[in-house]
CSV table of C-alpha atoms in Angstrom, one decimal:
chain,number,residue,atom,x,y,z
O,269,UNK,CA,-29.4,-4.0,-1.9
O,270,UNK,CA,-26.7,-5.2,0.3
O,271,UNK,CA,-25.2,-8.6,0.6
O,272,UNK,CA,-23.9,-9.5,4.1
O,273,UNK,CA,-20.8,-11.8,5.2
O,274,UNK,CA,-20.3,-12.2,8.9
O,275,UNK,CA,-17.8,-14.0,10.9
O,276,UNK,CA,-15.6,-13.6,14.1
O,277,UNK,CA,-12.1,-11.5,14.3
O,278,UNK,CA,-10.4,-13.0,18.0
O,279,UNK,CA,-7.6,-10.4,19.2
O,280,UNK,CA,-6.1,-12.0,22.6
O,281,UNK,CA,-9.4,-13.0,24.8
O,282,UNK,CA,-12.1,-11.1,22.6
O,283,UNK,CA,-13.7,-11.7,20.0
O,284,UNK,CA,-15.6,-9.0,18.0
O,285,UNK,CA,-17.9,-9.8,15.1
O,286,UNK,CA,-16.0,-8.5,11.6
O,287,UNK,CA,-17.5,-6.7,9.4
O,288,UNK,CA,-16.7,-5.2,5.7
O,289,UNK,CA,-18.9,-3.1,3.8
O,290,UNK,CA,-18.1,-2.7,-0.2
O,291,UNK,CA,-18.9,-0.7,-3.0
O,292,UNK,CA,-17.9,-0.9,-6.5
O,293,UNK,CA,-17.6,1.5,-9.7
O,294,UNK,CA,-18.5,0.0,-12.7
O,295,UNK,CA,-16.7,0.8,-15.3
O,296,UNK,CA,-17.5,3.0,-18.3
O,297,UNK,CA,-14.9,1.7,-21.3
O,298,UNK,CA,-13.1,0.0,-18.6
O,299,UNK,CA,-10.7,-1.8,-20.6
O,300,UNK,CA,-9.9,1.8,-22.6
O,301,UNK,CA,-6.3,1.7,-23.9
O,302,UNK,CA,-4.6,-0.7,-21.6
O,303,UNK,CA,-1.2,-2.6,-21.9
O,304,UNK,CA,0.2,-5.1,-19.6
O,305,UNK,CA,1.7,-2.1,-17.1
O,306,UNK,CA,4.4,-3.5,-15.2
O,307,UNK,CA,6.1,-2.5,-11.4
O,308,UNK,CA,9.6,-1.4,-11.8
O,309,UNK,CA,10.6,-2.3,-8.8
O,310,UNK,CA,14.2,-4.7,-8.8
O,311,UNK,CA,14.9,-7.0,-7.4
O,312,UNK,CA,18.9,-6.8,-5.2
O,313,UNK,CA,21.4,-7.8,-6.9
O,314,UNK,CA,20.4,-6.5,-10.2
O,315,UNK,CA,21.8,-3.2,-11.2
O,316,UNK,CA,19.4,-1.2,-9.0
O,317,UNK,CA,20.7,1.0,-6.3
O,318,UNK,CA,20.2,1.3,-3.0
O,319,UNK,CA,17.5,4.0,-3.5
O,320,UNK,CA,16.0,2.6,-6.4
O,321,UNK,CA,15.1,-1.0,-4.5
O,322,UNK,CA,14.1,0.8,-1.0
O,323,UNK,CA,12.0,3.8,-2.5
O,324,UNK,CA,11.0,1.7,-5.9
O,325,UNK,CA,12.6,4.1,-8.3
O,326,UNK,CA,14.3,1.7,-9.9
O,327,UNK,CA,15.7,2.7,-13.6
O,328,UNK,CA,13.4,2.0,-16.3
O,329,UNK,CA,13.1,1.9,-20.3
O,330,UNK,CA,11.3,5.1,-22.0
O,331,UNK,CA,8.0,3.2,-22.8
O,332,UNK,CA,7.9,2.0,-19.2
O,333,UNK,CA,8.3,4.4,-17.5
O,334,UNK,CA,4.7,5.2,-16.6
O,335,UNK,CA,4.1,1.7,-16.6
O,336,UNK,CA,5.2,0.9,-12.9
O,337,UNK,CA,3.4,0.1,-10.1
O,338,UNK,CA,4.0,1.3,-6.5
O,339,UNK,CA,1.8,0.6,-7.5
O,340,UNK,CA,-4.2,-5.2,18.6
O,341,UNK,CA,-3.5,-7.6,20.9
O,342,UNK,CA,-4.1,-7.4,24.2
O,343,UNK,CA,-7.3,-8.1,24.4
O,344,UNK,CA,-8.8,-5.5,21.9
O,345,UNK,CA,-11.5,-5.9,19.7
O,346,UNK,CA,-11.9,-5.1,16.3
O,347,UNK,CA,-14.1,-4.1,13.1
O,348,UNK,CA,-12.7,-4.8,9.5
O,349,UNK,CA,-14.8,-3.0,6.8
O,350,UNK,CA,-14.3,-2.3,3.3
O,351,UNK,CA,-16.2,-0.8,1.2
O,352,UNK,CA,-16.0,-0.9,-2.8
O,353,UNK,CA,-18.1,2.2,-4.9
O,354,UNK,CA,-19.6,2.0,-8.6
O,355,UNK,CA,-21.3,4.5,-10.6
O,356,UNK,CA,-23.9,2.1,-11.4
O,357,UNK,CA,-24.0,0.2,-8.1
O,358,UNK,CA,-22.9,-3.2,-9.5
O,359,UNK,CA,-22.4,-5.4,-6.4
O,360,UNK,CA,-19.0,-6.7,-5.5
O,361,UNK,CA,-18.8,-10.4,-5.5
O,362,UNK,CA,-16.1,-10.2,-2.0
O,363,UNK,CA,-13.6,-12.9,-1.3
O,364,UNK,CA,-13.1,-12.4,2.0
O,365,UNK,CA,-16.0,-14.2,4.8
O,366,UNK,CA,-15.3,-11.3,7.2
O,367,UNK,CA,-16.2,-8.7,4.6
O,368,UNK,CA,-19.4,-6.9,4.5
O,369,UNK,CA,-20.2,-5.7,1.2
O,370,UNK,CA,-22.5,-2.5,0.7
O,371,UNK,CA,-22.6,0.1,-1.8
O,372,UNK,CA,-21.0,3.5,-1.5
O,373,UNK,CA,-19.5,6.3,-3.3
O,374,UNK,CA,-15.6,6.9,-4.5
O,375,UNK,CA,-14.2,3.4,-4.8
O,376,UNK,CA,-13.5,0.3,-2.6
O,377,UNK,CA,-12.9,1.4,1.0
O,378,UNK,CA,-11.6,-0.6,4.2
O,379,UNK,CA,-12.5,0.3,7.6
O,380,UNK,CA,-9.3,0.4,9.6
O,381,UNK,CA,-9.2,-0.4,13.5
O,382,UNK,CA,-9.6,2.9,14.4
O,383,UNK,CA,-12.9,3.6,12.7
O,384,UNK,CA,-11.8,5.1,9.4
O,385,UNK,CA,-12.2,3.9,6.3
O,386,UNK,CA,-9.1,3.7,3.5
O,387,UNK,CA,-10.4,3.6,-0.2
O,388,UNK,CA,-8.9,0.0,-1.6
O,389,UNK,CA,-7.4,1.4,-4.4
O,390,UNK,CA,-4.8,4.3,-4.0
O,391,UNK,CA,-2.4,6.2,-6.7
O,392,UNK,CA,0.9,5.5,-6.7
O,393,UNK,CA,3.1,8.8,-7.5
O,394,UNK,CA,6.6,7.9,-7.3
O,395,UNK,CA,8.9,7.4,-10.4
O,396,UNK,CA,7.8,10.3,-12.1
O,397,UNK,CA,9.1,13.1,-14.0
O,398,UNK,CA,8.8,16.7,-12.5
O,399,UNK,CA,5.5,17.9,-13.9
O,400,UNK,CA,3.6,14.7,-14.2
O,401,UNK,CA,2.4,14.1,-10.8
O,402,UNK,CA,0.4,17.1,-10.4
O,403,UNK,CA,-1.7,16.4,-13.4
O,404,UNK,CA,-1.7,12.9,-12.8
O,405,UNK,CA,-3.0,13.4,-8.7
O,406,UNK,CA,-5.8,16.0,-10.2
O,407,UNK,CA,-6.9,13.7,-12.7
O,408,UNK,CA,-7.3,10.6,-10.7
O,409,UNK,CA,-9.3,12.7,-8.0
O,410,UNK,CA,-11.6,14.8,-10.0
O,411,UNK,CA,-12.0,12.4,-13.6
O,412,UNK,CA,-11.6,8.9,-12.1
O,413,UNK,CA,-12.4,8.9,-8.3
O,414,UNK,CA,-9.5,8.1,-6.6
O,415,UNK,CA,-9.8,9.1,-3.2
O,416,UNK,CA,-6.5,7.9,-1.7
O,417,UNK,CA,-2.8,9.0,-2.9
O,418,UNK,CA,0.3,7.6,-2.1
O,419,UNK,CA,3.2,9.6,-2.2
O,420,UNK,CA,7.0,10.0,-0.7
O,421,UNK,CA,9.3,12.7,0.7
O,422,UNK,CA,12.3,10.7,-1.2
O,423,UNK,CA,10.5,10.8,-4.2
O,424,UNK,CA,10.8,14.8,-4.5
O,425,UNK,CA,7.6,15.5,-5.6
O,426,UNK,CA,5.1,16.1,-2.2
O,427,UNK,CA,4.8,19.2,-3.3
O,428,UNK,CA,3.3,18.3,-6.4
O,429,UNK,CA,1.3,16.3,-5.0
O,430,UNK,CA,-0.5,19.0,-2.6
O,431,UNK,CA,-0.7,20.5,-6.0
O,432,UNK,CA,-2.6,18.5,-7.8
O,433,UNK,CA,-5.1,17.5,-4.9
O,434,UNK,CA,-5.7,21.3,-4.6
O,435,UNK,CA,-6.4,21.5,-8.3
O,436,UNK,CA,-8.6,18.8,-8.4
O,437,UNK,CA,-11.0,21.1,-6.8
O,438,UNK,CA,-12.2,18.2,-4.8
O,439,UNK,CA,-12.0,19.2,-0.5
O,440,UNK,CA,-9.6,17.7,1.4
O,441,UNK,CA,-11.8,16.3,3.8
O,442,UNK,CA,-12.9,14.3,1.2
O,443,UNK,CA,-9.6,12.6,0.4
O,444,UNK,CA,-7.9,10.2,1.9
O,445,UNK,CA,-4.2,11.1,2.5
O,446,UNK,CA,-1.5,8.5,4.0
O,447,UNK,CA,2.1,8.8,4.4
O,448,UNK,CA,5.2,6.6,5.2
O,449,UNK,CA,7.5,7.9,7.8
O,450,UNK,CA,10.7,6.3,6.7
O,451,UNK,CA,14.7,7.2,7.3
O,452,UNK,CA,13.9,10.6,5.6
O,453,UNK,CA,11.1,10.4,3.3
O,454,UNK,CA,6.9,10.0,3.3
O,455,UNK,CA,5.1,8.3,0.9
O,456,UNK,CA,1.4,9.7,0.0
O,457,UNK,CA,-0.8,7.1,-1.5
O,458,UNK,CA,-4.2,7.0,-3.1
O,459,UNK,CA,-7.1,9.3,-2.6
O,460,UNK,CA,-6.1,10.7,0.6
O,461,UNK,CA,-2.4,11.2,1.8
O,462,UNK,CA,0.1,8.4,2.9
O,463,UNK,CA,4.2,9.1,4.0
O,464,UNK,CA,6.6,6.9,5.4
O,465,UNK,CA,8.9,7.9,7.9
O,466,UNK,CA,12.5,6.9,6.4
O,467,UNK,CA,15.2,5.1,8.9
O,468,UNK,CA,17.2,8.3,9.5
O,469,UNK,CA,13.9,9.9,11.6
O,470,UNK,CA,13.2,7.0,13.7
O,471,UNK,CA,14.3,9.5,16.6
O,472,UNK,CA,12.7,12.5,14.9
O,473,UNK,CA,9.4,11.2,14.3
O,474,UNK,CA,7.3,14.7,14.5
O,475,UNK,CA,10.1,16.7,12.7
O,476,UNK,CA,9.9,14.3,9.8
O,477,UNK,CA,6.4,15.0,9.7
O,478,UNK,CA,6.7,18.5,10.1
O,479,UNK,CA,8.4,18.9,6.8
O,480,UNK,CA,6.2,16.6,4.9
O,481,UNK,CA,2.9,18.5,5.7
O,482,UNK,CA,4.6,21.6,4.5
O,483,UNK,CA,5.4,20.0,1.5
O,484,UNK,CA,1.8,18.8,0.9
O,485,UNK,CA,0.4,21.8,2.0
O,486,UNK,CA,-1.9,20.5,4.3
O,487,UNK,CA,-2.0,20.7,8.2
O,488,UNK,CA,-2.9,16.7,8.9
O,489,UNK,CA,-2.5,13.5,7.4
O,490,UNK,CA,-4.7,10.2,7.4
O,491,UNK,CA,-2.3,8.1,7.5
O,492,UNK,CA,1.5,8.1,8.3
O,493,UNK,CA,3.7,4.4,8.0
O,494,UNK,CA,6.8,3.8,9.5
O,495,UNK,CA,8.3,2.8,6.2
O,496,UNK,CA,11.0,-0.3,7.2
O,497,UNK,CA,11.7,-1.5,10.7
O,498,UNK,CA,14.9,-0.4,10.5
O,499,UNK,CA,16.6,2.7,12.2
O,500,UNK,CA,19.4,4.1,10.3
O,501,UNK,CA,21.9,6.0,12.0
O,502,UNK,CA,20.9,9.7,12.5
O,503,UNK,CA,24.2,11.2,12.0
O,504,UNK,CA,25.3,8.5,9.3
O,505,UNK,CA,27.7,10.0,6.1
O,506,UNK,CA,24.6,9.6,3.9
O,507,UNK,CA,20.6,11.3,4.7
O,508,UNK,CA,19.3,8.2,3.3
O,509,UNK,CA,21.2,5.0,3.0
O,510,UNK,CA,24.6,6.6,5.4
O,511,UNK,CA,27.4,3.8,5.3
O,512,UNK,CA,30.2,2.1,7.8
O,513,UNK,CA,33.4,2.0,6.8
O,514,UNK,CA,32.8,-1.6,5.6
O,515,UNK,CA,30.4,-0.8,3.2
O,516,UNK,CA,27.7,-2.3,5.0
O,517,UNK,CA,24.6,-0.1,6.3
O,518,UNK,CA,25.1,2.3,9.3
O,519,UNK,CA,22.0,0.6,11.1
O,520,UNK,CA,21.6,2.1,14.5
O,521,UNK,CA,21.3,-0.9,16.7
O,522,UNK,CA,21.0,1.2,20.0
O,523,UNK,CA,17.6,2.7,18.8
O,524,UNK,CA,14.3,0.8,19.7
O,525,UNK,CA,11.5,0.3,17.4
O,526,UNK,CA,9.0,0.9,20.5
O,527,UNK,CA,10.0,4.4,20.9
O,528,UNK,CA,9.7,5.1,17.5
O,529,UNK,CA,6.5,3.7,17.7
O,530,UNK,CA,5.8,5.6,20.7
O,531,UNK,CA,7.0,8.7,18.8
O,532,UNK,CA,4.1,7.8,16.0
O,533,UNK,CA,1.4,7.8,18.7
O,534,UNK,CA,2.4,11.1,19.9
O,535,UNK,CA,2.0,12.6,16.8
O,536,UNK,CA,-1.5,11.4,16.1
O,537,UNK,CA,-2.3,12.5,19.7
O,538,UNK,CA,-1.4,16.1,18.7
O,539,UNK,CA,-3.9,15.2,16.2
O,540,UNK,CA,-1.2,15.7,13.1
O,541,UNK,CA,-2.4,12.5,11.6
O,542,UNK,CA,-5.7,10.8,11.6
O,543,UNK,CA,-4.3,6.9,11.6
O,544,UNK,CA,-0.7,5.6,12.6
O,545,UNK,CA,0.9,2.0,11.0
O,546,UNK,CA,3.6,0.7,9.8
O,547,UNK,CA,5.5,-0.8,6.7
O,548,UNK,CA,7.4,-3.5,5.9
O,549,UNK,CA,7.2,-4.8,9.3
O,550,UNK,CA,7.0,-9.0,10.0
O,551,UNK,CA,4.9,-10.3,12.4
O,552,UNK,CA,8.4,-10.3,14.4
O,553,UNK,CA,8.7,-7.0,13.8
O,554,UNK,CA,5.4,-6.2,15.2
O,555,UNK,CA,5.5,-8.1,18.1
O,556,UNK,CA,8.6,-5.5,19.2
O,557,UNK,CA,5.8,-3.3,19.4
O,558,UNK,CA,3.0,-4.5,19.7
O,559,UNK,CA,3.5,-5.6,23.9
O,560,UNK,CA,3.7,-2.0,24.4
O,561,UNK,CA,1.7,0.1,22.1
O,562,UNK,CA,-1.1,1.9,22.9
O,563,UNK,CA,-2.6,2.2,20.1
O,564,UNK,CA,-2.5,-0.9,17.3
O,565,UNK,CA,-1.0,-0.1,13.6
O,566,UNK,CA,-4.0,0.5,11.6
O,567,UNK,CA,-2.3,-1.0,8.2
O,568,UNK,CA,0.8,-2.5,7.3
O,569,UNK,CA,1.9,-2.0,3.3
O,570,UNK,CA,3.7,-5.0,1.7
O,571,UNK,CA,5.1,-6.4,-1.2
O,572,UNK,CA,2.0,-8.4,-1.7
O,573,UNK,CA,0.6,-9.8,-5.6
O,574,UNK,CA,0.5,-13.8,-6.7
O,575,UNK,CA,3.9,-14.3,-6.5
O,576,UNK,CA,4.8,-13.1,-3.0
O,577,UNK,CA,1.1,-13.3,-1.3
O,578,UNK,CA,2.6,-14.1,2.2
O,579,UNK,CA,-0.5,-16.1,3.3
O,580,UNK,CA,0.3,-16.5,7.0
O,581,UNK,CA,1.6,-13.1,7.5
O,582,UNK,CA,-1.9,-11.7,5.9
O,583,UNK,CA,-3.6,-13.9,8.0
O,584,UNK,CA,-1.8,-12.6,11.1
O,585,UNK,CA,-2.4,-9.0,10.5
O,586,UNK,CA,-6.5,-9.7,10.6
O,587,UNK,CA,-6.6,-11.1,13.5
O,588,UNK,CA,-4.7,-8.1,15.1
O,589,UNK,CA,-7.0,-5.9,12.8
O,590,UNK,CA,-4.2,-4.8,11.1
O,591,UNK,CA,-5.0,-4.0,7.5
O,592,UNK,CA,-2.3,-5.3,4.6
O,593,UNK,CA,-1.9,-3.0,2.0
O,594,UNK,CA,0.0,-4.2,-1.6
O,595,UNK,CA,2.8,-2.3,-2.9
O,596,UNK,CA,3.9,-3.7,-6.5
O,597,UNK,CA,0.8,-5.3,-7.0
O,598,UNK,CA,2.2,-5.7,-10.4
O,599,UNK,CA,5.6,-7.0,-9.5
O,600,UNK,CA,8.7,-5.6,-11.3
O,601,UNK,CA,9.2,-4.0,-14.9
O,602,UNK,CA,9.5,-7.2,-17.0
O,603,UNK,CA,7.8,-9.3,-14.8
O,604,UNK,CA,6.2,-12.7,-15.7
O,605,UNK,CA,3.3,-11.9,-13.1
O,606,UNK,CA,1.0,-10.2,-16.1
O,607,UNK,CA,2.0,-13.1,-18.4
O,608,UNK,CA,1.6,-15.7,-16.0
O,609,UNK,CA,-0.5,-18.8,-17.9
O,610,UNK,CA,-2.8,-18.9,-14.7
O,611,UNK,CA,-3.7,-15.0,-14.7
O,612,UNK,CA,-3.9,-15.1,-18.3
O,613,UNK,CA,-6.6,-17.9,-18.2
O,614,UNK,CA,-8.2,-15.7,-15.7
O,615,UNK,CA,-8.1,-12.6,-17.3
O,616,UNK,CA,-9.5,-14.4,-20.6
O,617,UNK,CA,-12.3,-16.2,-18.1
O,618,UNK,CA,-13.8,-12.9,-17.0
O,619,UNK,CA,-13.2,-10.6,-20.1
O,620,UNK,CA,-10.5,-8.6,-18.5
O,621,UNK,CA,-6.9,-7.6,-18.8
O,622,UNK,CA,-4.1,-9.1,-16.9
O,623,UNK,CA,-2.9,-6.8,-15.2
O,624,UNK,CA,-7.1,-6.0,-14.2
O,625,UNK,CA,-6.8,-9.5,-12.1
O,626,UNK,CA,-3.5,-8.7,-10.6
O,627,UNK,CA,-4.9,-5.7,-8.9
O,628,UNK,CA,-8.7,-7.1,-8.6
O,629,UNK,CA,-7.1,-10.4,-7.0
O,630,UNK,CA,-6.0,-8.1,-4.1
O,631,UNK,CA,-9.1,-6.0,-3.5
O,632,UNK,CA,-11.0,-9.3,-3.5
O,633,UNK,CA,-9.3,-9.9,-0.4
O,634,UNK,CA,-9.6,-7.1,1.6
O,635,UNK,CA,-6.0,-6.0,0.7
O,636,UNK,CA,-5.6,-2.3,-0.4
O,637,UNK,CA,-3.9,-2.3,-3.8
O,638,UNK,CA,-1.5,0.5,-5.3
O,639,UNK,CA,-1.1,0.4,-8.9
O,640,UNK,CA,1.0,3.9,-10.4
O,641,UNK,CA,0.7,5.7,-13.7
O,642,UNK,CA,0.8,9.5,-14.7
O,643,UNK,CA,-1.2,8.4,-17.9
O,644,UNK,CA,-5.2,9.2,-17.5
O,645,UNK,CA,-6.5,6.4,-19.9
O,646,UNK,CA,-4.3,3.9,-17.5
O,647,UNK,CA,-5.0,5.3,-14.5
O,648,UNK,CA,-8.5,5.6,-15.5
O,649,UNK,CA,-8.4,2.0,-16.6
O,650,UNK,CA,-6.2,0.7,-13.2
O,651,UNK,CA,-8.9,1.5,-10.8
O,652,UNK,CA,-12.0,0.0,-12.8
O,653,UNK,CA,-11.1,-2.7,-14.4
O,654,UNK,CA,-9.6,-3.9,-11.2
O,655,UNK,CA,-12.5,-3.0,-9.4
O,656,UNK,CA,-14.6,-4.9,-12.7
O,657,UNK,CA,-11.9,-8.2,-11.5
O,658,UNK,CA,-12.5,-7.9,-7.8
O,659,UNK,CA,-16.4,-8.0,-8.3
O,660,UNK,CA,-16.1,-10.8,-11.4
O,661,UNK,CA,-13.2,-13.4,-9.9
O,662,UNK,CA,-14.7,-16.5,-8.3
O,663,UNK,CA,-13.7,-18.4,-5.1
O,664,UNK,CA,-12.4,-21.2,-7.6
O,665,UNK,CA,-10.0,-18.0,-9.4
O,666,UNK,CA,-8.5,-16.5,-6.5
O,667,UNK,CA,-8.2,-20.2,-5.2
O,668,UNK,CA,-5.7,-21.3,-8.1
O,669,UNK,CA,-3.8,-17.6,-7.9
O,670,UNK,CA,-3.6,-17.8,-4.1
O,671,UNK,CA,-1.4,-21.1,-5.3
O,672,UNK,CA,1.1,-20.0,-7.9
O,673,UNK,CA,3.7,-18.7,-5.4
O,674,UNK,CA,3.4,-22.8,-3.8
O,675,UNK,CA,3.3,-24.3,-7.0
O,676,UNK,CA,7.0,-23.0,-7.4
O,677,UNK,CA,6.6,-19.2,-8.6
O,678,UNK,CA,7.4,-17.6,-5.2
O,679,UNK,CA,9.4,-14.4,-5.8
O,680,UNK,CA,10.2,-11.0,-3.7
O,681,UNK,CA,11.0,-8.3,-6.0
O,682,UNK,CA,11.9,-5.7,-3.5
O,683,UNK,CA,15.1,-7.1,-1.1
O,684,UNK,CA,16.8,-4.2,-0.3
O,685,UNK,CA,20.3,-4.7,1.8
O,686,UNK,CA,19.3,-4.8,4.8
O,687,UNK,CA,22.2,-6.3,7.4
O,688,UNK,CA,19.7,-6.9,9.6
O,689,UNK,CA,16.9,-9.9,10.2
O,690,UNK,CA,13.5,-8.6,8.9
O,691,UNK,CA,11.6,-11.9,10.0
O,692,UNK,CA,10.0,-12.5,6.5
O,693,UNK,CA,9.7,-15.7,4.3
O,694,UNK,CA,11.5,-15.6,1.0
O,695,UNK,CA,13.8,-13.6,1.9
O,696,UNK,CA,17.5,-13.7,0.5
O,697,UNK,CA,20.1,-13.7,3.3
O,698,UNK,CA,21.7,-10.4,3.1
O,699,UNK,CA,23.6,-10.2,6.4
């Protein structure tokens, strides 16, 4: 029983029909000891450091802290696809027109640009204690269903990680593993693996790498972000945020994003990684690289929830059949986002928690959402009760939440000191 939607994705002079497939997995006690869970991500200027607001790791209260969330042109054409899977086969009710929704098996999944498909939902791993994550990775794969795993080398715990996929028991073709290439660290996200490649590698892209699928324990990855589009200086007094004399942020301006970027299609050449993209970026950002890329990122992960949606730039990134994927789809410990009247209304609408729309509202939109906990009845409850809101919210709900951040509630929670121009919206000057 599948329900189709069709519509045309234009890239440059073609146009390519779009299409999603989606599968959801119902949920069994899906609302099983839940709290609001909160992000605990800050926002600059609060007592965070410089770590803390780039990596997420910000410090949080006892209670909280498993509570947070990390939770191409040219003429190319294109085929989105998601695909959202339930035990019982209840059928998604997609947002998104250019979605095709089907049923499937092991959660939501998006088909990227370059064929593959990335599960919707992913486990966040950073912010936790030594110990945790490999219990929590094992869980989520073998008890819940995850199939995507987002982790970091900053956050110190790949290796755990690698662990806990292995002990799931579950093969590693089956998952879905993504990393961030940023200045000096990967993130792994979801059922699968994810790392970022940190500032301070922009010149050392495979190196970077190198280290990261040691620490995972696995020889490829399916997907591996350039983490922010800003090179740090290789050499700088610091491995991670090095300094000038100033204070300000040893950015090396002689460095250009395109050979970074060219750096991240050699590496998938050489067949290290499955899928290449990018995070952070603007749509100024990519259109430094885009011109001369051969090969289109497949996803670009964001600070994306009700409060910081970034409408155009979402819109942008489909038509260059560039997936958005939602970092702190929660926003920040103590944020109003799960107490929002709007949500709430929602929430109490449909029979679900808060925080179960927060997530859903994303996944209804074809945006990949990762919520983090090392608890199993809250990571059990994360991925279905938001995959209960993505099939239950209407076109009327995610039409008044697409609307909070205009209605005056626009708010970034993650501005890290930058003295560079990223090219978003919202953004505090920082220069």
């Amino acid at each position: 029983m599948t329900t189709l939607f069709h519509s045309t994705l234009s890239t440059s002079n073609v146009a390519s029909e779009s299409v999603a497939t989606i599968t959801l997995q119902d949920a069994q006690s899906e609302h099983a000891v839940r709290k609001f869970e909160h992000g605990s991500f800050q926002a600059s200027g609060s007592s965070t450091s410089d770590h803390d607001a780039v990596c997420g790791t910000g410090p949080l209260m006892a209670e909280e802290a498993d509570r947070s969330d990390r939770s191409s042109s040219g003429g190319r054409a294109y085929n989105t696809h998601a695909i959202v899977d339930f035990p019982h086969q209840s059928l998604i009710s997609f947002i998104d027109p250019n979605l095709e929704i089907a049923m499937s098996v092991g959660g939501p999944r998006i088909k990227l640009n370059n064929g593959a498909e990335i599960p919707a939902i992913g486990l966040g791993t950073w912010q936790s204690k030594p110990g945790e994550v490999e219990e929590a990775v094992a869980y989520a794969i073998k008890e819940v269903g995850y199939r995507h795993i987002d982790c970091a080398w900053a956050y110190g715990n790949e290796k755990e990680v690698g662990e806990g996929i292995r002990a799931s028991g579950i093969p590693r073709s089956e998952i879905f593993v993504s990393i961030y290439f940023t200045s000096v660290n990967w993130i792994p996200y979801g059922y699968g693996i994810t790392s970022k490649l940190w500032g301070t590698w922009h010149s050392r892209v495979e190196e970077c790498l190198d280290q990261t699928l040691a620490n995972l324990g696995t020889d490829y990855l399916d997907l591996y972000l350039v983490h922010w589009p800003v090179p740090l200086n290789p050499k700088g007094n610091h491995p991670l945020f090095p300094l000038l004399p100033n204070g300000k942020r040893d950015v090396d301006h002689s460095w250009d994003l395109r050979d970074t970027w060219k750096q991240m299609e050699a590496v998938l050449k050489k067949g290290k990684v499955k899928t290449i993209g990018v995070s952070n970026f603007s749509e100024a950002k990519l259109e430094e690289i885009l011109p001369t890329a051969e090969i289109v990122p497949a996803v670009d992960q964001l600070e994306l929830h009700v409060y910081n949606p970034q409408h155009k730039l979402v819109t942008y990134l489909k038509s260059k059949g560039i997936v958005p994927q939602a970092y702190s789809p929660l926003g920040s410990t103590n944020s109003p986002l799960v107490a929002d009247e709007e949500v709430v209304k929602v929430a109490a609408k449909h029979g679900l928690q808060p925080v179960d729309v927060l997530v859903g509202y994303l996944i209804a939109k074809g945006i990949v959402a990762l919520p983090k906990s090392v608890t199993p009845a809250r990571i059990s409850s994360n991925f279905t009760g938001a995959l209960s809101a993505a099939e239950k919210l209407e076109p009327a709900d995610i039409e008044n939440l697409d609307g909070l951040a205009a209605a005056g509630k626009q708010k970034r929670f993650i501005t890290p000191p930058w003295p560079v121009e990223l090219g978003f919206e919202h953004w505090p000057q920082l220069l």
